[in-house]
Coordinates of C-alpha atoms in Angstrom, one line a residue:
M1 CA 33.9 -8.3 -10.2
N2 CA 30.3 -9.8 -10.4
I3 CA 30.0 -11.8 -13.6
L4 CA 26.3 -10.8 -13.9
R5 CA 27.4 -7.3 -14.6
F6 CA 30.0 -8.6 -17.0
I7 CA 27.4 -10.8 -18.8
T8 CA 24.9 -7.9 -18.9
G9 CA 27.5 -5.7 -20.6
C10 CA 28.5 -8.3 -23.1
T11 CA 24.9 -9.2 -23.9
L12 CA 24.0 -5.6 -24.5
G13 CA 27.1 -5.1 -26.6
A14 CA 26.3 -8.2 -28.6
A15 CA 22.7 -7.1 -29.1
C16 CA 23.8 -3.7 -30.4
F17 CA 26.3 -5.4 -32.8
V18 CA 23.6 -7.8 -34.1
N19 CA 21.1 -5.1 -34.4
A20 CA 23.5 -3.1 -36.5
H21 CA 24.5 -5.9 -38.8
A22 CA 21.7 -8.5 -38.8
G23 CA 19.5 -6.4 -41.1
G24 CA 16.1 -7.6 -42.2
G25 CA 14.9 -9.4 -45.3
A26 CA 12.4 -7.9 -47.7
G27 CA 9.4 -6.9 -45.7
E28 CA 10.9 -8.1 -42.4
P29 CA 10.6 -5.7 -39.5
K30 CA 13.7 -4.6 -37.7
G31 CA 14.4 -2.9 -34.4
R32 CA 10.9 -3.1 -33.0
L33 CA 10.8 -2.4 -29.3
H34 CA 7.8 -3.4 -27.2
G35 CA 7.2 -4.0 -23.5
E36 CA 5.3 -3.2 -20.4
V37 CA 5.8 -1.2 -17.2
A38 CA 3.8 -2.5 -14.2
A39 CA 3.4 -0.9 -10.9
E40 CA 1.6 -1.9 -7.7
V41 CA 1.1 -1.0 -4.1
N42 CA 0.4 -3.7 -1.6
Y43 CA -0.7 -3.6 2.1
G44 CA -1.1 -6.5 4.4
R45 CA -2.2 -6.9 8.0
R46 CA -2.4 -9.7 10.5
L47 CA -5.8 -10.1 12.1
D48 CA -4.6 -11.3 15.5
G49 CA -4.4 -7.9 17.2
S50 CA -0.6 -7.8 17.1
G51 CA -0.7 -4.7 14.9
F52 CA 1.8 -6.3 12.5
N53 CA 1.4 -4.9 9.0
E54 CA 3.4 -4.9 5.8
W55 CA 3.8 -2.4 3.0
D56 CA 5.1 -3.1 -0.5
F57 CA 5.9 0.2 -2.2
P58 CA 7.0 0.8 -4.8
H59 CA 6.8 -2.5 -6.7
L60 CA 7.9 -1.8 -10.3
T61 CA 8.5 -4.2 -13.1
L62 CA 9.8 -3.2 -16.5
S63 CA 9.8 -5.8 -19.3
A64 CA 10.9 -5.2 -22.9
G65 CA 11.7 -7.0 -26.0
L66 CA 13.6 -5.9 -29.1
D67 CA 13.2 -7.6 -32.5
M68 CA 16.5 -7.2 -34.3
G69 CA 15.7 -9.2 -37.4
R70 CA 16.8 -12.6 -38.8
G71 CA 15.5 -14.4 -35.8
W72 CA 17.5 -12.3 -33.3
T73 CA 15.7 -10.8 -30.3
L74 CA 16.8 -9.2 -27.0
T75 CA 14.7 -9.7 -23.9
A76 CA 15.0 -7.9 -20.6
E77 CA 13.0 -7.7 -17.3
F78 CA 14.0 -5.6 -14.3
E79 CA 12.2 -5.5 -11.0
Y80 CA 12.3 -3.2 -8.0
E81 CA 10.4 -4.1 -4.8
R82 CA 10.7 -2.2 -1.5
L83 CA 9.1 -3.7 1.6
R84 CA 8.2 -2.3 5.0
E85 CA 8.2 -5.0 7.7
D86 CA 8.4 -4.8 11.5
G87 CA 8.1 -1.0 11.2
E88 CA 11.1 -0.5 9.0
W89 CA 11.6 0.0 5.3
C90 CA 14.2 -2.0 3.5
N91 CA 16.3 0.7 1.6
D92 CA 19.1 -1.6 0.4
H93 CA 19.0 -1.1 -3.4
R94 CA 20.9 -4.3 -4.1
A95 CA 18.4 -6.3 -2.1
N96 CA 15.4 -4.5 -3.7
F97 CA 16.5 -4.6 -7.3
A98 CA 16.7 -7.7 -9.6
T99 CA 17.5 -8.4 -13.2
N100 CA 15.0 -11.2 -13.8
K101 CA 15.9 -11.6 -17.5
F102 CA 18.5 -10.2 -19.8
Y103 CA 19.4 -12.4 -22.8
V104 CA 19.9 -12.6 -26.5
N105 CA 17.8 -15.1 -28.3
K106 CA 18.4 -16.7 -31.7
Q107 CA 15.5 -18.5 -33.2
W108 CA 16.4 -20.8 -36.1
S109 CA 13.0 -22.4 -36.4
E110 CA 9.9 -23.0 -34.3
C111 CA 11.6 -26.2 -33.0
L112 CA 14.9 -24.7 -32.1
G113 CA 16.1 -21.5 -30.4
M114 CA 18.8 -20.5 -28.0
K115 CA 19.0 -18.0 -25.2
L116 CA 22.3 -16.6 -23.8
G117 CA 22.6 -14.3 -20.8
I118 CA 20.5 -14.1 -17.6
V119 CA 17.8 -16.6 -18.4
D120 CA 14.6 -17.6 -16.6
V121 CA 14.2 -21.0 -14.9
P122 CA 10.5 -21.8 -15.8
L123 CA 9.8 -24.4 -13.1
G124 CA 6.2 -24.3 -11.7
V125 CA 3.3 -22.2 -12.6
T126 CA 4.6 -18.9 -11.2
N127 CA 8.2 -19.1 -12.6
A128 CA 6.8 -20.1 -16.0
G129 CA 4.8 -16.8 -16.1
G130 CA 1.4 -18.3 -15.4
L131 CA -1.5 -16.1 -14.3
A132 CA -1.5 -15.9 -10.5
L133 CA -4.8 -14.8 -8.8
T134 CA -3.2 -14.2 -5.4
I135 CA -1.3 -10.9 -4.6
Y136 CA 1.9 -12.6 -3.7
D137 CA 3.6 -15.7 -5.0
P138 CA 1.8 -18.9 -3.9
L139 CA 3.2 -20.5 -0.8
S140 CA 3.3 -24.0 -2.2
E141 CA 5.9 -22.9 -4.8
A142 CA 7.6 -20.0 -2.9
A143 CA 8.3 -22.2 0.1
L144 CA 10.4 -24.6 -1.9
M145 CA 11.9 -22.7 -4.9
P146 CA 13.2 -19.2 -5.7
M147 CA 10.5 -17.1 -7.3
T148 CA 11.2 -15.2 -10.6
W149 CA 14.1 -17.8 -10.7
H150 CA 16.9 -16.7 -13.0
E151 CA 20.5 -17.6 -13.5
T152 CA 23.4 -16.9 -15.8
G153 CA 23.4 -19.6 -18.5
V154 CA 22.4 -20.9 -21.9
S155 CA 19.1 -22.6 -22.7
V156 CA 17.7 -24.3 -25.8
G157 CA 14.0 -24.7 -26.5
G158 CA 11.3 -24.6 -29.1
T159 CA 7.8 -25.9 -29.9
L160 CA 6.9 -29.3 -31.3
A161 CA 3.9 -31.1 -32.8
G162 CA 2.6 -28.0 -34.5
G163 CA 2.7 -25.9 -31.4
R164 CA 1.0 -28.4 -29.2
A165 CA 4.1 -28.9 -27.0
D166 CA 7.2 -27.0 -26.2
Y167 CA 10.4 -27.7 -24.3
T168 CA 13.4 -26.0 -22.6
V169 CA 16.8 -27.4 -21.6
A170 CA 19.1 -25.1 -19.7
A171 CA 22.7 -25.2 -18.4
L172 CA 23.0 -22.7 -15.5
A173 CA 26.1 -21.3 -13.8
Y174 CA 27.1 -18.6 -11.3
G175 CA 30.3 -16.9 -12.3
S176 CA 32.7 -14.3 -11.0
L177 CA 36.0 -12.8 -12.0
P178 CA 38.6 -14.2 -11.7
L179 CA 37.1 -17.2 -13.4
D180 CA 38.6 -19.6 -10.9
D181 CA 35.9 -18.5 -8.4
S182 CA 33.1 -19.5 -10.8
R183 CA 30.9 -22.5 -10.1
A184 CA 28.3 -24.5 -12.0
V185 CA 24.8 -24.2 -10.6
G186 CA 23.1 -27.1 -12.3
M187 CA 20.8 -28.3 -15.1
A188 CA 17.2 -27.4 -15.5
Y189 CA 14.7 -28.8 -17.9
T190 CA 11.0 -28.3 -18.5
T191 CA 8.6 -29.8 -20.9
L192 CA 5.2 -28.0 -21.2
F193 CA 2.3 -29.6 -23.0
R194 CA -1.0 -28.1 -24.3
S195 CA -1.8 -31.6 -25.2
V196 CA 0.1 -34.9 -25.9
G197 CA -1.8 -36.0 -28.9
W198 CA -4.8 -36.9 -26.8
R199 CA -5.6 -33.3 -26.0
P200 CA -7.1 -33.8 -22.5
V201 CA -9.1 -30.5 -22.5
V202 CA -9.0 -27.4 -24.8
D203 CA -7.1 -24.5 -23.4
M204 CA -5.3 -26.7 -20.9
R205 CA -1.5 -26.8 -20.4
L206 CA 0.2 -29.7 -18.6
G207 CA 3.8 -29.3 -17.5
L208 CA 6.7 -31.5 -16.2
G209 CA 10.1 -30.1 -15.1
G210 CA 13.1 -30.7 -13.0
F211 CA 16.4 -29.4 -11.7
F212 CA 19.6 -30.8 -10.4
G213 CA 22.4 -28.7 -9.0
N214 CA 24.1 -27.1 -5.9
T215 CA 22.9 -24.5 -3.5
M216 CA 26.3 -22.7 -3.0
R217 CA 25.9 -20.2 -5.9
G218 CA 23.1 -18.4 -7.7
M219 CA 19.6 -17.8 -6.4
L220 CA 19.7 -21.0 -4.5
R221 CA 22.4 -19.4 -2.3
Y222 CA 21.2 -15.8 -2.1
S223 CA 17.4 -16.1 -2.4
Q224 CA 16.8 -19.6 -1.2
P225 CA 13.7 -20.6 0.8
D226 CA 14.2 -21.3 4.5
I227 CA 13.9 -25.1 4.2
I228 CA 17.0 -25.4 2.1
S229 CA 20.1 -26.6 3.9
A230 CA 21.8 -29.2 1.7
H231 CA 24.7 -28.5 -0.6
T232 CA 23.1 -30.3 -3.6
L233 CA 19.4 -31.0 -4.3
S234 CA 17.0 -31.9 -7.0
Y235 CA 13.5 -30.7 -7.9
G236 CA 10.7 -32.4 -9.6
V237 CA 7.7 -30.3 -10.6
A238 CA 4.3 -31.0 -12.3
D239 CA 1.8 -28.4 -13.0
A240 CA -1.4 -27.7 -14.9
C241 CA -3.2 -24.5 -16.1
Y242 CA -6.6 -24.0 -17.6
E243 CA -8.2 -20.8 -19.0
H244 CA -11.5 -20.8 -20.8
G245 CA -14.7 -18.9 -20.9
G246 CA -13.9 -16.7 -17.8
L247 CA -12.7 -19.7 -15.8
T248 CA -9.0 -19.7 -14.6
A249 CA -7.6 -22.7 -12.7
S250 CA -4.1 -23.9 -12.0
G251 CA -2.3 -26.4 -9.8
S252 CA 1.2 -27.6 -9.1
F253 CA 3.1 -30.3 -7.2
V254 CA 6.7 -29.7 -6.2
Y255 CA 9.1 -32.2 -4.7
C256 CA 12.5 -31.3 -3.2
T257 CA 15.1 -33.9 -2.2
D258 CA 16.4 -31.7 0.6
G259 CA 14.5 -33.1 3.6
D260 CA 12.1 -35.0 1.3
V261 CA 9.8 -31.9 1.3
R262 CA 6.9 -31.7 -1.1
S263 CA 4.0 -29.3 -1.7
V264 CA 0.8 -29.0 -3.6
G265 CA -1.2 -25.9 -4.5
A266 CA -4.4 -25.2 -6.5
E267 CA -6.5 -22.2 -7.2
A268 CA -9.6 -21.4 -9.2
G269 CA -11.4 -18.2 -10.1
Y270 CA -14.3 -17.2 -12.4
D271 CA -14.9 -13.9 -14.1
V272 CA -18.6 -13.3 -13.4
L273 CA -18.7 -10.5 -16.0
S274 CA -17.3 -12.6 -18.9
A275 CA -20.8 -14.0 -19.7
S276 CA -22.2 -10.5 -20.1
G277 CA -19.4 -9.2 -22.2
G278 CA -17.8 -7.1 -19.5
G279 CA -15.1 -5.9 -22.0
R280 CA -12.4 -4.0 -20.0
W281 CA -14.2 -4.8 -16.7
G282 CA -13.5 -8.0 -14.8
L283 CA -14.8 -9.4 -11.5
V284 CA -13.0 -12.6 -10.4
P285 CA -13.7 -14.2 -7.0
F286 CA -11.3 -17.0 -6.3
V287 CA -10.2 -19.6 -3.8
R288 CA -6.8 -21.2 -3.3
Y289 CA -5.2 -24.0 -1.2
D290 CA -1.5 -24.4 -0.5
G291 CA 0.0 -27.3 1.4
V292 CA 3.7 -27.8 2.3
F293 CA 4.6 -31.2 3.9
H294 CA 7.6 -32.8 5.7
T295 CA 9.1 -29.5 6.8
G296 CA 11.1 -29.4 10.1
G297 CA 8.6 -27.1 11.8
G298 CA 5.5 -29.1 10.8
D299 CA 3.2 -29.2 7.9
I300 CA 1.8 -25.9 6.6
N301 CA -1.8 -25.6 5.3
K302 CA -3.0 -22.3 3.9
F303 CA -6.5 -21.3 2.6
T304 CA -7.0 -18.1 0.6
A305 CA -10.2 -16.5 -0.6
G306 CA -10.1 -13.2 -2.6
L307 CA -11.5 -10.9 -5.3
N308 CA -9.8 -9.4 -8.3
V309 CA -11.4 -6.4 -10.0
T310 CA -10.1 -5.3 -13.4
L311 CA -10.9 -1.7 -14.3
P312 CA -10.6 0.3 -17.5
Y313 CA -7.2 1.7 -18.4
D314 CA -5.4 -1.5 -17.1
F315 CA -6.0 -0.9 -13.4
I316 CA -6.5 -3.9 -11.2
V317 CA -7.5 -4.1 -7.5
K318 CA -7.1 -7.2 -5.5
A319 CA -8.2 -8.1 -1.9
E320 CA -7.8 -11.5 -0.2
Y321 CA -8.2 -13.2 3.1
G322 CA -5.7 -15.9 4.2
R323 CA -5.7 -18.5 6.9
C324 CA -2.4 -20.2 7.4
A325 CA -2.0 -23.1 10.0
R326 CA 1.3 -24.6 11.1
A327 CA 1.7 -26.9 14.1
S328 CA -0.3 -25.1 16.9
E329 CA -0.2 -21.7 15.3
T330 CA -2.8 -20.2 13.0
V331 CA -2.3 -16.8 11.4
N332 CA -5.1 -14.9 9.7
T333 CA -4.2 -12.1 7.2
L334 CA -5.9 -9.5 5.0
D335 CA -4.1 -8.1 2.0
V336 CA -5.0 -5.4 -0.5
S337 CA -3.3 -4.5 -3.8
V338 CA -3.7 -1.8 -6.4
G339 CA -1.8 -2.2 -9.7
Y340 CA -1.5 -0.5 -13.1
A341 CA 0.2 -1.7 -16.3
L342 CA 1.3 0.4 -19.3
A343 CA 2.2 -1.3 -22.5
F344 CA 4.4 0.3 -25.2

């Protein structure tokens, strides 16, 4: 019996119990449900005359939160992504569907809260929910770490210094029934800063994080990047994000002890309609660089240039050109995406 299903059932049961008995104080809202449904269709093609193309349809993400009063909330995120590669569709539901988040959170104060269930592992810009300008996950992070990284576990976190800094410490495990088949995955920690007293730049976030654990269970076993072969490893991650006045920029550095692999990635885009008060319209040209070094097959360097167009009613269209070089091989690609988000 998969412990994820067991944890999901227990978490949902606990949430229902808490919702029924927590109650709300005077004037305190209770039972508020909010969330978003996002859908997108992606198409990609290699420009080397091979005729290789890729479809991503449907790609659906459902995220929701339930405020149950007295500091109790329930958070869930489910994702379904179906790919067509090498002329064949992947119709394996278990491979296409993922529960990215499903946890009960108790918040005692701004400084201290606890999550229990299927929790996120917010290492790097993408896993921390940062704004990605590219259609797919950036290569510099996806080549070394699982994306939308989540594990069964418990995490503690909160904000400090009047909201200028926040932290997360998580104990992660992969379990199964009978319990003697369960194994610990590892420890993850992140510390995210908007400023450290000195406030380097307004609207900037600096982050430091790390992980230590084994690769025999959890997403490091079933969704691991190709470079991973060791039974235990550590990650060290540093990242930065900046959003102000139409400018969006981010960058990250990832180090993995397995093979002494490291990567860097950076992107920047500017909404040219922001100065004219475009409102619901947006036009963001962007560029990105990803580098992955010390891999067995040689270093990887990828350059991406693209355009994101935001339309009324929460539609977004993306188009990008990528040039990826590794050893003596260079691959040029063109990708197009159409997406829509509905909040409730």
